Amino acid sequence: LDTEEDAKYIEDESDENSEVDRTSSDDYDEKDDKLQQVEPGEIQDVVISENSTVLFDPNQALNDSSTEVETRDVDRKMNGAETDADDVGEPEEEQVVFDQNKEPNADLTEVEESTAAEEAEEEEEVSKDELDSGEVTKDILDSEPFEEIDIQALDISQDDETDITVSVSTWNLAELAPSYEEASFIRRFRNTVLSSSRSNRKNRKADKGSDIVLMSGQECENVKPRRAEGHRSRELRRLMIKHLGKAYVPLAIHSFGGIQFGLFCKRSILGDVEAVRIADVACGIGNVFHNKGGIAAFLKMKARKSDNKSANSKGTRAKSVRMLFVTAHLAAHVKNVEARNMDFWRIVSELEAQAPPAILQPNANSNEEGDTGGSYLLESMDRIFFCGDLNYRVDLPREIAEFSVSEMESSSNAEKIRKGLLRHDQLLRSIAEGAAFPGFAEGKISFPPTFKFDKGTMDYDTSHKQRVPAWTDRVLYKPNGVRVLEYQSVPEATHSDHRPVFATFRVSLLGKLLPPPKRRARKKSSEAKNKDS
């Protein structure tokens, strides 16, 4: 099944034989899918449906460190035994049976075939002699680079003892639930440690682990109308909670079509969270269908005061830090660069309209309709992280791209070859041209393309479509007060045709500098006016 066509509907699969979900995805018992929280203080007890949300309520903050995050789904799979998150066996493997007798819409199938044919015509054929001679690689290395963003010239704050760590991951699941082992890379976020200076922080217990973790997925379910989310989404959420463990609390959990969003924070900094809000945007057919789109969380945290006197002497700082976390699944296919750029602007524009006033103040300089196209949102938020299957491709024929990737594994010029391929990366070109993601930056890409693989193998697409290897799965950020610590993919997770990608950042929690207050001119008294006259 090809899960990438925007307009393709996959008929209802039979879940009767599934060992993970023992009822149909449409008629499952909603009581089995509640996130439960023990007193004192409660995380909102909500039934997860297709557009449901679980939000942390800062007014009901969890002050008791013994409070545990549990799910009924976890307990059922662990045979009713209370098990610690660090000692969990592999869950039962699910068996997903598709009804192959049901044919998809014939018209949509024709569109798929015609699109594949057009993409095949766009690719140029490269002879075997050219590949063997190395001329192709030389052409890539000698190709003219486009304008690159100088990250060092951007405003990156100096490291401070009050900084926190933020980890962001994205994973296109290709409509298949991952195994416990493949999702085990999530556990690495529990071991993140900053510099040694953090361990000497005054009045704060030193501990390890990312302070905030965003786990996101795309194509968690097949594209079809449904009253409730399927078992794959619930399984992914279960793996998030189990791998992160009891030290983490879910701030917001949301599903939107095939997109999953889970924002977690460490229990030790829960008191710093002031507000959390969720929003979603559809970018599918007619901007209505949920096969493409995005989910975002607005997070407001208490700003911290630095021990560095020079940082505090620069002026008055805001009392809060406003963060924006976004995951998205943008338009597919090589030629749809403009559509992807438009999806980005639609997402940020709609998020700006949905932003709560407590986090984003209304813009007094907007047009008559109050629409700034999303630019006001991008300029106003203090920290922004944007990840997902952004679907930007490499503008090269399949033969050249695949040969260059194979050369990177064995050649001493691997770094130069990688840079040569990235010169043809559509996302980097769009950023450089200002067509999308203005002012965003990205960590150094040192991993091979994450798309498209044959499922269960390390081989790039061998089907008749012959997709060009590309870095479709990305993590971007606004570099103000943010520094990259790690940016990698997980090549061992082979169940999907994508590879998961994650990044860890060092993030400043210093409030932004506020402009000095305007001095009002004193009005002269009537006696002073008479003297002047």
PDB file of N, CA and C in Angstrom, residues 309-341:
ATOM      1  N   LYS A 309      25.756  38.279  36.510  1.00  0.00           N
ATOM      2  CA  LYS A 309      25.347  39.663  36.739  1.00  0.00           C
ATOM      3  C   LYS A 309      25.247  40.449  35.446  1.00  0.00           C
ATOM      4  N   SER A 310      26.109  40.132  34.481  1.00  0.00           N
ATOM      5  CA  SER A 310      26.081  40.873  33.218  1.00  0.00           C
ATOM      6  C   SER A 310      24.785  40.642  32.460  1.00  0.00           C
ATOM      7  N   ALA A 311      24.219  39.409  32.579  1.00  0.00           N
ATOM      8  CA  ALA A 311      22.963  39.116  31.891  1.00  0.00           C
ATOM      9  C   ALA A 311      21.801  39.870  32.520  1.00  0.00           C
ATOM     10  N   ASN A 312      21.847  40.075  33.843  1.00  0.00           N
ATOM     11  CA  ASN A 312      20.765  40.765  34.531  1.00  0.00           C
ATOM     12  C   ASN A 312      20.879  42.269  34.446  1.00  0.00           C
ATOM     13  N   SER A 313      22.077  42.767  34.130  1.00  0.00           N
ATOM     14  CA  SER A 313      22.288  44.213  34.099  1.00  0.00           C
ATOM     15  C   SER A 313      21.939  44.839  32.763  1.00  0.00           C
ATOM     16  N   LYS A 314      21.544  44.029  31.784  1.00  0.00           N
ATOM     17  CA  LYS A 314      21.254  44.573  30.449  1.00  0.00           C
ATOM     18  C   LYS A 314      19.911  45.291  30.381  1.00  0.00           C
ATOM     19  N   GLY A 315      19.035  45.050  31.358  1.00  0.00           N
ATOM     20  CA  GLY A 315      17.734  45.702  31.345  1.00  0.00           C
ATOM     21  C   GLY A 315      16.684  44.809  31.956  1.00  0.00           C
ATOM     22  N   THR A 316      15.442  45.279  31.877  1.00  0.00           N
ATOM     23  CA  THR A 316      14.323  44.521  32.433  1.00  0.00           C
ATOM     24  C   THR A 316      13.951  43.383  31.494  1.00  0.00           C
ATOM     25  N   ARG A 317      13.730  42.212  32.073  1.00  0.00           N
ATOM     26  CA  ARG A 317      13.393  41.036  31.275  1.00  0.00           C
ATOM     27  C   ARG A 317      11.973  40.584  31.562  1.00  0.00           C
ATOM     28  N   ALA A 318      11.376  39.894  30.574  1.00  0.00           N
ATOM     29  CA  ALA A 318      10.023  39.368  30.735  1.00  0.00           C
ATOM     30  C   ALA A 318      10.018  38.296  31.819  1.00  0.00           C
ATOM     31  N   LYS A 319       8.882  38.130  32.481  1.00  0.00           N
ATOM     32  CA  LYS A 319       8.754  37.166  33.558  1.00  0.00           C
ATOM     33  C   LYS A 319       8.433  35.759  33.063  1.00  0.00           C
ATOM     34  N   SER A 320       8.101  35.627  31.774  1.00  0.00           N
ATOM     35  CA  SER A 320       7.739  34.325  31.213  1.00  0.00           C
ATOM     36  C   SER A 320       8.456  34.116  29.886  1.00  0.00           C
ATOM     37  N   VAL A 321       8.614  32.845  29.521  1.00  0.00           N
ATOM     38  CA  VAL A 321       9.182  32.456  28.222  1.00  0.00           C
ATOM     39  C   VAL A 321       8.106  31.689  27.467  1.00  0.00           C
ATOM     40  N   ARG A 322       7.798  32.138  26.263  1.00  0.00           N
ATOM     41  CA  ARG A 322       6.741  31.522  25.450  1.00  0.00           C
ATOM     42  C   ARG A 322       7.377  30.641  24.378  1.00  0.00           C
ATOM     43  N   MET A 323       6.975  29.373  24.369  1.00  0.00           N
ATOM     44  CA  MET A 323       7.525  28.418  23.419  1.00  0.00           C
ATOM     45  C   MET A 323       6.425  27.888  22.512  1.00  0.00           C
ATOM     46  N   LEU A 324       6.814  27.533  21.305  1.00  0.00           N
ATOM     47  CA  LEU A 324       5.896  26.949  20.336  1.00  0.00           C
ATOM     48  C   LEU A 324       6.513  25.666  19.790  1.00  0.00           C
ATOM     49  N   PHE A 325       5.784  24.561  19.930  1.00  0.00           N
ATOM     50  CA  PHE A 325       6.223  23.261  19.407  1.00  0.00           C
ATOM     51  C   PHE A 325       5.239  22.847  18.312  1.00  0.00           C
ATOM     52  N   VAL A 326       5.759  22.543  17.116  1.00  0.00           N
ATOM     53  CA  VAL A 326       4.916  22.197  15.971  1.00  0.00           C
ATOM     54  C   VAL A 326       5.429  20.915  15.336  1.00  0.00           C
ATOM     55  N   THR A 327       4.508  20.016  15.004  1.00  0.00           N
ATOM     56  CA  THR A 327       4.835  18.877  14.146  1.00  0.00           C
ATOM     57  C   THR A 327       3.882  18.908  12.961  1.00  0.00           C
ATOM     58  N   ALA A 328       4.369  18.543  11.781  1.00  0.00           N
ATOM     59  CA  ALA A 328       3.566  18.689  10.571  1.00  0.00           C
ATOM     60  C   ALA A 328       3.864  17.574   9.580  1.00  0.00           C
ATOM     61  N   HIS A 329       2.905  17.341   8.710  1.00  0.00           N
ATOM     62  CA  HIS A 329       3.053  16.447   7.570  1.00  0.00           C
ATOM     63  C   HIS A 329       2.628  17.236   6.343  1.00  0.00           C
ATOM     64  N   LEU A 330       3.616  17.623   5.511  1.00  0.00           N
ATOM     65  CA  LEU A 330       3.353  18.526   4.395  1.00  0.00           C
ATOM     66  C   LEU A 330       3.130  17.745   3.103  1.00  0.00           C
ATOM     67  N   ALA A 331       2.804  18.483   2.038  1.00  0.00           N
ATOM     68  CA  ALA A 331       2.454  17.893   0.746  1.00  0.00           C
ATOM     69  C   ALA A 331       3.580  17.014   0.214  1.00  0.00           C
ATOM     70  N   ALA A 332       3.203  15.923  -0.438  1.00  0.00           N
ATOM     71  CA  ALA A 332       4.165  14.942  -0.944  1.00  0.00           C
ATOM     72  C   ALA A 332       4.537  15.239  -2.397  1.00  0.00           C
ATOM     73  N   HIS A 333       5.463  14.413  -2.931  1.00  0.00           N
ATOM     74  CA  HIS A 333       5.923  14.390  -4.323  1.00  0.00           C
ATOM     75  C   HIS A 333       6.994  15.456  -4.599  1.00  0.00           C
ATOM     76  N   VAL A 334       7.914  15.086  -5.484  1.00  0.00           N
ATOM     77  CA  VAL A 334       9.099  15.893  -5.755  1.00  0.00           C
ATOM     78  C   VAL A 334       8.741  17.280  -6.251  1.00  0.00           C
ATOM     79  N   LYS A 335       7.783  17.379  -7.147  1.00  0.00           N
ATOM     80  CA  LYS A 335       7.509  18.644  -7.830  1.00  0.00           C
ATOM     81  C   LYS A 335       6.696  19.625  -6.994  1.00  0.00           C
ATOM     82  N   ASN A 336       6.164  19.207  -5.850  1.00  0.00           N
ATOM     83  CA  ASN A 336       5.244  20.055  -5.093  1.00  0.00           C
ATOM     84  C   ASN A 336       5.952  20.898  -4.041  1.00  0.00           C
ATOM     85  N   VAL A 337       7.044  21.535  -4.425  1.00  0.00           N
ATOM     86  CA  VAL A 337       7.774  22.387  -3.483  1.00  0.00           C
ATOM     87  C   VAL A 337       6.913  23.577  -3.078  1.00  0.00           C
ATOM     88  N   GLU A 338       6.277  24.198  -4.047  1.00  0.00           N
ATOM     89  CA  GLU A 338       5.437  25.359  -3.745  1.00  0.00           C
ATOM     90  C   GLU A 338       4.273  24.974  -2.835  1.00  0.00           C
ATOM     91  N   ALA A 339       3.713  23.791  -3.040  1.00  0.00           N
ATOM     92  CA  ALA A 339       2.617  23.336  -2.180  1.00  0.00           C
ATOM     93  C   ALA A 339       3.099  23.148  -0.744  1.00  0.00           C
ATOM     94  N   ARG A 340       4.316  22.641  -0.577  1.00  0.00           N
ATOM     95  CA  ARG A 340       4.859  22.484   0.767  1.00  0.00           C
ATOM     96  C   ARG A 340       5.082  23.844   1.422  1.00  0.00           C
ATOM     97  N   ASN A 341       5.610  24.782   0.659  1.00  0.00           N
ATOM     98  CA  ASN A 341       5.801  26.130   1.197  1.00  0.00           C
ATOM     99  C   ASN A 341       4.464  26.747   1.614  1.00  0.00           C
TER     100      ASN A 341
END
